[in-house]
Coordinates of C-alpha atoms in Angstrom, one line a residue:
M1 CA -24.0 -27.7 5.4
S2 CA -20.4 -26.5 5.1
P3 CA -18.6 -25.8 8.4
S4 CA -18.3 -22.2 9.6
P5 CA -15.0 -20.5 8.6
P6 CA -12.6 -19.9 11.5
P7 CA -12.9 -16.6 13.3
P8 CA -10.6 -13.7 12.6
L9 CA -7.3 -13.7 14.6
K10 CA -6.2 -10.4 16.1
R11 CA -2.6 -11.3 16.0
F12 CA -2.7 -11.5 12.2
G13 CA -4.6 -8.3 11.8
Q14 CA -7.5 -10.0 10.0
H15 CA -10.3 -7.9 8.6
F16 CA -12.1 -9.9 6.0
L17 CA -13.6 -8.2 3.0
I18 CA -17.3 -9.0 2.6
D19 CA -18.5 -6.5 -0.1
Q20 CA -18.8 -8.0 -3.6
N21 CA -19.0 -4.6 -5.1
I22 CA -15.5 -3.8 -3.8
V23 CA -14.3 -7.1 -5.1
R24 CA -15.5 -6.2 -8.5
K25 CA -13.9 -2.8 -8.4
I26 CA -10.5 -4.3 -7.3
V27 CA -10.6 -6.9 -10.0
A28 CA -11.6 -4.3 -12.7
L29 CA -8.7 -2.0 -11.5
A30 CA -6.2 -4.9 -11.7
A31 CA -7.3 -5.6 -15.3
I32 CA -6.1 -9.2 -15.1
Q33 CA -5.5 -10.9 -18.5
P34 CA -6.2 -14.6 -19.1
H35 CA -2.4 -15.4 -19.6
E36 CA -1.3 -13.6 -16.4
T37 CA -0.1 -15.0 -13.0
V38 CA -1.5 -13.2 -10.0
L39 CA 0.0 -13.1 -6.5
E40 CA -2.5 -12.6 -3.7
I41 CA -1.3 -11.9 -0.2
G42 CA -3.7 -12.9 2.7
P43 CA -6.5 -14.5 0.8
G44 CA -8.5 -14.9 4.0
R45 CA -11.8 -16.5 3.4
G46 CA -11.4 -16.3 -0.4
I47 CA -13.9 -13.7 -1.5
L48 CA -11.3 -11.9 -3.6
T49 CA -9.4 -15.1 -4.5
R50 CA -12.4 -16.7 -6.3
A51 CA -12.9 -13.6 -8.4
I52 CA -9.1 -13.4 -9.3
C53 CA -9.0 -17.1 -10.1
A54 CA -11.9 -16.5 -12.6
Q55 CA -9.7 -14.1 -14.5
A56 CA -6.1 -15.3 -14.3
R57 CA -4.1 -18.2 -15.7
K58 CA -2.7 -19.0 -12.2
V59 CA -3.1 -17.5 -8.7
I60 CA -0.4 -17.9 -6.1
A61 CA -1.8 -17.1 -2.7
I62 CA 0.2 -16.7 0.5
E63 CA -1.8 -17.4 3.7
I64 CA -0.2 -17.4 7.2
D65 CA -3.3 -18.7 9.0
R66 CA -3.2 -22.5 8.8
Q67 CA -6.9 -22.8 9.7
L68 CA -7.9 -20.5 6.8
A69 CA -5.5 -22.4 4.5
Q70 CA -7.5 -25.5 5.1
I71 CA -10.7 -24.0 3.8
L72 CA -8.8 -22.7 0.7
T73 CA -7.3 -26.0 -0.2
D74 CA -8.8 -27.2 -3.6
F75 CA -10.7 -23.8 -3.6
C76 CA -10.0 -23.2 -7.3
P77 CA -8.2 -25.5 -9.8
N78 CA -5.7 -22.7 -10.8
L79 CA -4.9 -21.7 -7.2
D80 CA -1.4 -22.4 -5.9
L81 CA -1.8 -22.0 -2.1
R82 CA 1.4 -21.3 -0.1
V83 CA 1.1 -21.5 3.7
G84 CA 3.5 -19.1 5.3
D85 CA 4.5 -15.6 6.2
A86 CA 4.5 -13.0 3.4
L87 CA 7.5 -11.3 4.9
E88 CA 9.5 -14.5 4.4
F89 CA 8.3 -15.3 0.9
E90 CA 10.9 -15.3 -1.9
Y91 CA 9.3 -12.8 -4.3
G92 CA 12.4 -13.1 -6.6
G93 CA 11.1 -16.5 -7.7
L94 CA 7.8 -15.1 -9.1
P95 CA 7.3 -15.3 -12.9
E96 CA 8.1 -12.1 -14.8
G97 CA 5.1 -9.9 -15.3
T98 CA 3.3 -11.1 -12.1
V99 CA 0.3 -9.0 -11.0
V100 CA -0.1 -8.5 -7.2
V101 CA -3.5 -8.1 -5.8
A102 CA -3.9 -8.0 -2.0
N103 CA -5.9 -6.9 1.0
L104 CA -2.8 -6.3 3.1
P105 CA -2.9 -6.7 6.9
Y106 CA -2.4 -3.1 8.0
Y107 CA 0.3 -3.9 10.6
V108 CA 2.7 -5.3 8.0
S109 CA 1.6 -3.4 4.9
T110 CA 4.6 -1.2 4.7
A111 CA 7.1 -4.0 5.3
V112 CA 5.4 -6.2 2.7
L113 CA 5.3 -3.4 0.2
F114 CA 9.1 -2.9 0.6
K115 CA 9.7 -6.6 0.1
L116 CA 7.6 -6.5 -3.1
L117 CA 9.4 -3.4 -4.4
E118 CA 12.7 -5.2 -3.9
S119 CA 11.5 -7.7 -6.5
S120 CA 9.7 -5.2 -8.7
H121 CA 11.6 -6.5 -11.8
K122 CA 9.3 -9.6 -11.5
I123 CA 6.1 -7.5 -11.1
D124 CA 4.1 -5.6 -13.7
R125 CA 1.6 -3.9 -11.4
L126 CA 0.1 -4.0 -7.9
V127 CA -3.4 -3.4 -6.6
L128 CA -3.3 -3.1 -2.9
M129 CA -5.9 -2.5 -0.2
M130 CA -4.3 -0.8 2.8
Q131 CA -4.8 1.8 5.5
A132 CA -5.9 5.0 3.9
E133 CA -3.1 7.0 5.7
V134 CA -0.4 4.7 4.3
A135 CA -2.0 4.9 0.8
Q136 CA -1.8 8.7 1.0
R137 CA 1.9 8.5 2.0
L138 CA 2.7 6.4 -1.1
A139 CA 1.3 9.0 -3.4
A140 CA 2.3 12.1 -1.5
K141 CA 4.0 15.0 -3.2
P142 CA 6.9 17.1 -1.8
D143 CA 6.1 19.8 0.7
T144 CA 3.2 17.9 2.3
K145 CA 3.2 16.3 5.7
E146 CA 2.5 12.8 4.2
Y147 CA 5.6 13.0 2.0
G148 CA 8.5 10.9 3.3
V149 CA 10.8 7.9 2.8
L150 CA 7.8 5.7 1.8
S151 CA 6.7 8.2 -0.9
V152 CA 10.2 8.6 -2.5
L153 CA 11.2 5.0 -2.5
T154 CA 7.8 3.8 -3.8
Q155 CA 7.6 6.4 -6.5
Y156 CA 11.2 5.5 -7.5
R157 CA 9.9 2.1 -8.5
A158 CA 6.3 2.7 -9.5
A159 CA 3.7 5.2 -10.6
V160 CA 1.2 5.5 -7.8
T161 CA -2.5 6.2 -7.9
V162 CA -4.9 6.2 -5.0
A163 CA -7.9 4.6 -6.7
F164 CA -10.7 4.7 -4.2
R165 CA -11.6 4.6 -0.5
V166 CA -13.3 1.6 1.2
S167 CA -15.8 2.0 4.0
A168 CA -15.2 0.1 7.3
H169 CA -18.7 -1.4 6.7
C170 CA -17.1 -3.5 3.9
F171 CA -15.1 -5.6 6.4
R172 CA -15.8 -8.1 9.2
P173 CA -14.6 -7.2 11.8
R174 CA -14.8 -3.5 11.0
P175 CA -11.4 -1.8 11.2
T176 CA -11.0 1.3 13.3
V177 CA -9.0 3.1 10.5
G178 CA -9.9 4.1 7.0
S179 CA -9.0 1.9 4.0
A180 CA -8.1 2.7 0.4
V181 CA -7.1 0.8 -2.7
V182 CA -4.0 1.9 -4.6
H183 CA -2.7 1.0 -8.0
L184 CA 1.1 0.9 -8.6
Q185 CA 2.4 0.5 -12.1
V186 CA 5.9 -0.7 -11.9
K187 CA 8.4 1.3 -14.0
S188 CA 9.7 -0.8 -16.9
A189 CA 13.3 0.2 -16.5
R190 CA 15.4 0.5 -13.3
L191 CA 17.0 4.0 -13.1
L192 CA 20.0 2.8 -11.2
D193 CA 22.2 -0.3 -11.0
A194 CA 22.2 -2.2 -7.7
A195 CA 25.2 -0.4 -6.1
H196 CA 24.0 3.1 -7.0
E197 CA 20.4 2.1 -5.9
A198 CA 21.6 1.0 -2.5
R199 CA 23.4 4.4 -2.0
F200 CA 20.3 6.3 -3.2
I201 CA 18.1 4.4 -0.7
R202 CA 20.6 5.1 2.1
L203 CA 20.6 8.8 1.2
V204 CA 16.8 9.1 1.2
R205 CA 16.5 7.3 4.6
A206 CA 19.3 9.5 6.0
A207 CA 17.6 12.7 4.7
F208 CA 14.3 12.0 6.5
A209 CA 15.9 10.6 9.7
H210 CA 15.7 14.1 11.2
R211 CA 12.8 15.8 9.5
R212 CA 13.0 19.0 11.5
K213 CA 16.6 19.6 10.6
I214 CA 17.9 21.1 7.3
L215 CA 19.2 18.6 4.9
V216 CA 22.9 19.3 5.4
N217 CA 22.6 18.7 9.2
S218 CA 20.4 15.7 8.9
L219 CA 22.8 14.0 6.5
R220 CA 25.8 15.0 8.6
D221 CA 24.2 13.4 11.6
E222 CA 23.7 10.2 9.6
G223 CA 27.4 10.0 8.7
Y224 CA 27.8 12.1 5.5
A225 CA 30.6 14.6 5.3
A226 CA 29.1 18.1 5.5
D227 CA 31.5 19.6 3.0
S228 CA 30.7 16.8 0.5
V229 CA 26.9 17.3 1.0
T230 CA 27.3 21.1 0.6
A231 CA 29.3 20.7 -2.7
A232 CA 26.9 18.1 -4.1
L233 CA 23.8 20.3 -3.3
S234 CA 25.5 23.2 -5.0
R235 CA 26.1 21.2 -8.2
C236 CA 22.5 20.2 -8.2
G237 CA 21.2 23.7 -7.6
I238 CA 19.6 22.7 -4.4
A239 CA 19.7 25.3 -1.6
G240 CA 21.6 24.0 1.5
G241 CA 18.8 25.3 3.9
R242 CA 16.1 23.1 2.4
R243 CA 14.6 20.2 4.4
A244 CA 14.1 16.6 3.2
E245 CA 10.4 16.9 2.5
S246 CA 11.0 19.7 0.0
L247 CA 13.0 17.6 -2.4
S248 CA 11.4 15.7 -5.3
L249 CA 12.4 12.2 -6.5
D250 CA 14.4 13.8 -9.3
D251 CA 16.2 15.9 -6.7
Y252 CA 17.2 12.9 -4.7
L253 CA 18.4 11.0 -7.8
A254 CA 20.5 14.0 -8.8
L255 CA 21.9 14.5 -5.3
A256 CA 22.7 10.8 -5.0
A257 CA 24.6 11.0 -8.3
A258 CA 26.4 14.2 -7.2
L259 CA 27.5 12.5 -3.9
D260 CA 28.8 9.5 -5.9
D261 CA 31.0 12.0 -7.8
E262 CA 32.5 13.4 -4.5
P263 CA 36.0 12.1 -3.7
R264 CA 36.0 9.7 -0.9
P265 CA 38.6 9.8 2.0
E266 CA 40.3 6.6 0.8
S267 CA 40.8 8.0 -2.6
L268 CA 42.6 11.2 -1.4
G269 CA 46.3 11.1 -1.7

């Protein structure tokens, strides 16, 4: 008889998937091809890992729990197990076209997602299980309460679809929040170079830093010159009295470009 798997650890936010039907739905959604490399974050007890390994050429799995890592050693011949923290993993070293499939620990899901998106040039698509509330934020549209920094920055890098909800009964232990699986198809071309992208990201974060304030005031409080913001908004045809949640991704891209065209203090003579 094989030994019992180690118990879930609260400090790692472990909720192990136990439903084979959900596993099949996730693998079908990922549409893994025989030549592809898959990255799995938090393989846990391996229920999803085994199904992924059956489809992919290679599976790289990151597991922070050393006890769980022991039971995953030699689990599948094409499994490359990495013991460590997903927040410290060098995603830039992944093969191009990597597919990411993961049941993300809810307490780090947003942080891990941003790390993945930073290396989106190495990733073709992502299929992620996460807290339903976070999933809704990823796909949210302007003028909704869910729409925010996470929505804009995720949709800048990928097309987002909330695929299906997952009942708490599908996990052990059962989570106290709802779960959902999202599909993110990474955009093939980056819209901005690194320098302009950094300024775009700063703008989006600044805009949402004070949600109750109009955009001009929120950006001013985050260090932007009010005159420059007003001029840039005017060139974009965006009313100065609008709030951050009313602007679309295209609006933010246009505003970032218009602000880049504004003269900076050091260039004034």
